[in-house]
PDB file of C-alpha atoms in Angstrom:
ATOM      1  CA  MET A 114      14.852  19.467   1.573  1.00 81.00           C
ATOM      2  CA  GLU A 115      15.070  18.459   5.225  1.00 88.00           C
ATOM      3  CA  SER A 116      12.648  15.731   6.284  1.00 85.00           C
ATOM      4  CA  LEU A 117      10.795  18.017   8.725  1.00 90.00           C
ATOM      5  CA  ASP A 118      10.349  20.621   5.994  1.00 94.00           C
ATOM      6  CA  ALA A 119       9.012  17.911   3.674  1.00 92.00           C
ATOM      7  CA  ILE A 120       6.480  16.886   6.326  1.00 93.00           C
ATOM      8  CA  THR A 121       5.514  20.520   6.893  1.00 96.00           C
ATOM      9  CA  LEU A 122       5.042  21.061   3.166  1.00 96.00           C
ATOM     10  CA  LYS A 123       2.935  17.944   2.597  1.00 95.00           C
ATOM     11  CA  ALA A 124       0.825  18.598   5.694  1.00 96.00           C
ATOM     12  CA  PHE A 125       0.197  22.175   4.601  1.00 97.00           C
ATOM     13  CA  LEU A 126      -0.762  21.212   1.042  1.00 97.00           C
ATOM     14  CA  VAL A 127      -3.149  18.525   2.256  1.00 96.00           C
ATOM     15  CA  ALA A 128      -4.611  20.888   4.871  1.00 97.00           C
ATOM     16  CA  LEU A 129      -5.409  23.387   2.121  1.00 98.00           C
ATOM     17  CA  THR A 130      -7.472  20.722   0.339  1.00 97.00           C
ATOM     18  CA  GLN A 131      -9.593  20.316   3.461  1.00 97.00           C
ATOM     19  CA  LEU A 132     -10.759  23.936   3.566  1.00 98.00           C
ATOM     20  CA  GLU A 133     -14.191  24.888   2.314  1.00 97.00           C
ATOM     21  CA  ASP A 134     -13.391  28.510   1.507  1.00 97.00           C
ATOM     22  CA  SER A 135     -10.499  30.432   0.014  1.00 98.00           C
ATOM     23  CA  LEU A 136      -7.930  31.882   2.376  1.00 98.00           C
ATOM     24  CA  PRO A 137      -8.210  35.416   3.746  1.00 98.00           C
ATOM     25  CA  ALA A 138      -6.341  37.851   1.491  1.00 98.00           C
ATOM     26  CA  GLU A 139      -3.555  38.587   3.987  1.00 98.00           C
ATOM     27  CA  LEU A 140      -2.843  34.893   4.602  1.00 98.00           C
ATOM     28  CA  GLN A 141      -2.855  34.248   0.848  1.00 98.00           C
ATOM     29  CA  ARG A 142      -0.290  37.051   0.374  1.00 98.00           C
ATOM     30  CA  GLU A 143       1.946  35.527   3.049  1.00 98.00           C
ATOM     31  CA  ILE A 144       1.739  32.125   1.359  1.00 98.00           C
ATOM     32  CA  ASN A 145       2.558  33.720  -2.002  1.00 98.00           C
ATOM     33  CA  ALA A 146       5.625  35.354  -0.435  1.00 98.00           C
ATOM     34  CA  ILE A 147       6.820  31.927   0.712  1.00 97.00           C
ATOM     35  CA  GLY A 148       6.149  30.563  -2.765  1.00 97.00           C
ATOM     36  CA  LYS A 149       8.392  33.190  -4.315  1.00 97.00           C
ATOM     37  CA  GLU A 150      11.300  32.128  -2.096  1.00 95.00           C
ATOM     38  CA  PHE A 151      10.621  28.377  -2.172  1.00 96.00           C
ATOM     39  CA  PRO A 152      12.050  26.263  -0.577  1.00 94.00           C
ATOM     40  CA  THR A 153      13.570  28.792   1.834  1.00 93.00           C
ATOM     41  CA  GLY A 154      10.414  29.634   3.791  1.00 94.00           C
ATOM     42  CA  VAL A 155       8.815  26.198   3.986  1.00 96.00           C
ATOM     43  CA  SER A 156       9.353  25.923   7.736  1.00 94.00           C
ATOM     44  CA  SER A 157       7.268  29.076   8.283  1.00 96.00           C
ATOM     45  CA  LEU A 158       4.196  27.360   6.796  1.00 97.00           C
ATOM     46  CA  HIS A 159       3.816  25.769  10.225  1.00 94.00           C
ATOM     47  CA  VAL A 160       3.325  29.232  11.750  1.00 96.00           C
ATOM     48  CA  LEU A 161       1.018  30.386   8.946  1.00 96.00           C
ATOM     49  CA  ALA A 162      -1.245  27.385   9.495  1.00 97.00           C
ATOM     50  CA  LYS A 163      -2.007  28.797  12.936  1.00 95.00           C
ATOM     51  CA  GLY A 164      -3.486  31.899  11.308  1.00 93.00           C
ATOM     52  CA  LEU A 165      -6.773  30.201  10.446  1.00 97.00           C
ATOM     53  CA  ALA A 166      -8.478  27.719  12.805  1.00 97.00           C
ATOM     54  CA  PRO A 167      -9.750  25.233  10.171  1.00 98.00           C
ATOM     55  CA  LEU A 168      -6.361  25.268   8.435  1.00 98.00           C
ATOM     56  CA  GLU A 169      -4.565  24.692  11.729  1.00 98.00           C
ATOM     57  CA  GLN A 170      -6.796  21.735  12.634  1.00 98.00           C
ATOM     58  CA  ALA A 171      -6.348  20.070   9.245  1.00 97.00           C
ATOM     59  CA  TYR A 172      -2.605  20.789   9.282  1.00 98.00           C
ATOM     60  CA  LYS A 173      -2.081  19.271  12.738  1.00 97.00           C
ATOM     61  CA  LYS A 174      -4.088  16.156  11.894  1.00 96.00           C
ATOM     62  CA  THR A 175      -2.197  15.599   8.641  1.00 95.00           C
ATOM     63  CA  ARG A 176       1.163  16.270  10.261  1.00 95.00           C
ATOM     64  CA  ARG A 177       0.501  13.661  12.973  1.00 95.00           C
ATOM     65  CA  ILE A 178      -0.278  11.077  10.290  1.00 92.00           C
ATOM     66  CA  LEU A 179       2.843  11.931   8.295  1.00 91.00           C
ATOM     67  CA  GLN A 180       5.079  11.814  11.342  1.00 89.00           C
ATOM     68  CA  ALA A 181       3.646   8.433  12.347  1.00 87.00           C
ATOM     69  CA  ASP A 182       4.320   7.178   8.806  1.00 72.00           C
ATOM     70  CA  GLY A 183       7.868   8.494   9.032  1.00 61.00           C
ATOM     71  CA  GLU A 184       8.483   6.604  12.245  1.00 53.00           C
ATOM     72  CA  ARG A 185       7.036   3.429  10.783  1.00 51.00           C
ATOM     73  CA  PHE A 186       9.218   3.602   7.663  1.00 51.00           C
ATOM     74  CA  ARG A 187      12.403   4.828   9.328  1.00 52.00           C
ATOM     75  CA  TYR A 188      14.028   1.397   9.235  1.00 53.00           C
ATOM     76  CA  VAL A 189      12.808   0.301   5.814  1.00 52.00           C
ATOM     77  CA  GLU A 190      15.525  -0.684   3.358  1.00 51.00           C
ATOM     78  CA  SER A 191      16.876   1.924   0.950  1.00 50.00           C
ATOM     79  CA  ASP A 192      15.230   0.381  -2.138  1.00 52.00           C
ATOM     80  CA  VAL A 193      12.273   2.609  -1.290  1.00 48.00           C
ATOM     81  CA  GLU A 194      14.557   5.630  -1.270  1.00 52.00           C
ATOM     82  CA  GLU A 195      14.437   6.226  -5.048  1.00 50.00           C
ATOM     83  CA  THR A 196      10.628   6.215  -5.084  1.00 49.00           C
ATOM     84  CA  THR A 197      10.555   8.537  -2.105  1.00 60.00           C
ATOM     85  CA  ARG A 198      12.921  10.966  -3.829  1.00 68.00           C
ATOM     86  CA  SER A 199      10.744  11.156  -6.955  1.00 67.00           C
ATOM     87  CA  ASP A 200       7.624  11.591  -4.789  1.00 74.00           C
ATOM     88  CA  GLU A 201       9.331  14.458  -2.961  1.00 84.00           C
ATOM     89  CA  GLU A 202      10.235  16.106  -6.262  1.00 88.00           C
ATOM     90  CA  GLU A 203       6.613  15.785  -7.411  1.00 88.00           C
ATOM     91  CA  VAL A 204       5.316  17.358  -4.203  1.00 90.00           C
ATOM     92  CA  GLN A 205       7.830  20.194  -4.416  1.00 95.00           C
ATOM     93  CA  GLY A 206       6.787  20.962  -7.990  1.00 94.00           C
ATOM     94  CA  LEU A 207       3.129  20.999  -6.985  1.00 95.00           C
ATOM     95  CA  ALA A 208       3.915  23.109  -3.937  1.00 96.00           C
ATOM     96  CA  ILE A 209       5.551  25.822  -6.009  1.00 97.00           C
ATOM     97  CA  LYS A 210       2.369  26.117  -8.068  1.00 98.00           C
ATOM     98  CA  VAL A 211       0.048  26.084  -5.039  1.00 98.00           C
ATOM     99  CA  LEU A 212       2.102  28.523  -2.982  1.00 98.00           C
ATOM    100  CA  ASN A 213       2.239  30.987  -5.887  1.00 98.00           C
ATOM    101  CA  ALA A 214      -1.425  30.659  -6.896  1.00 98.00           C
ATOM    102  CA  SER A 215      -3.899  33.485  -6.424  1.00 98.00           C
ATOM    103  CA  ASP A 216      -6.210  30.942  -4.739  1.00 99.00           C
ATOM    104  CA  SER A 217      -4.072  28.264  -3.102  1.00 98.00           C
ATOM    105  CA  VAL A 218      -7.069  26.344  -1.731  1.00 98.00           C
ATOM    106  CA  THR A 219      -8.704  25.851  -5.128  1.00 98.00           C
ATOM    107  CA  LEU A 220      -5.457  24.878  -6.831  1.00 98.00           C
ATOM    108  CA  ALA A 221      -4.495  22.483  -4.010  1.00 97.00           C
ATOM    109  CA  LYS A 222      -7.838  20.708  -4.424  1.00 96.00           C
ATOM    110  CA  GLU A 223      -7.355  20.424  -8.197  1.00 96.00           C
ATOM    111  CA  ILE A 224      -3.803  19.148  -7.868  1.00 94.00           C
ATOM    112  CA  ALA A 225      -4.700  16.632  -5.152  1.00 92.00           C
ATOM    113  CA  ILE A 226      -6.906  14.807  -7.649  1.00 89.00           C
ATOM    114  CA  GLU A 227      -3.889  14.117  -9.882  1.00 88.00           C
ATOM    115  CA  SER A 228      -1.127  13.589  -7.299  1.00 88.00           C
ATOM    116  CA  VAL A 229      -0.592  10.009  -6.170  1.00 84.00           C
ATOM    117  CA  GLU A 230       1.367  11.192  -3.130  1.00 85.00           C
ATOM    118  CA  LEU A 231      -1.356  13.586  -1.953  1.00 87.00           C
ATOM    119  CA  LYS A 232      -4.108  11.039  -2.660  1.00 85.00           C
ATOM    120  CA  GLN A 233      -2.336   8.546  -0.403  1.00 86.00           C
ATOM    121  CA  ILE A 234      -2.199  11.063   2.421  1.00 86.00           C
ATOM    122  CA  LEU A 235      -5.827  12.103   1.930  1.00 87.00           C
ATOM    123  CA  ALA A 236      -6.893   8.459   2.099  1.00 86.00           C
ATOM    124  CA  GLN A 237      -5.499   8.287   5.637  1.00 84.00           C
ATOM    125  CA  LEU A 238      -7.566  11.221   6.914  1.00 78.00           C
TER     126      LEU A 238
END
């Protein structure tokens, strides 16, 4: 997965955990459609986030944090690369579940409790 798609995916998953209510039915259907074709449609999550004001705000905030982290770690030695790869695989596995769920917000919140990667991002918010 391209690094920008990975940032988009993480930002979207974390943004879902910040919502108080479930998504509108139409937005949930669009997310489910992306889940069925994962990872092909990941880049369109950016556009979908704009469909709901609270989701867009949380998405933008999380994305800024992730991009700043990416800049900070750009020149770190490759011994971190193996850990990063396994973290990415974990997030992708969780994303497939969340994007295909009937209530992505509820499942994202449940999964965030168990995911080290998502917990680390949430701690920065």
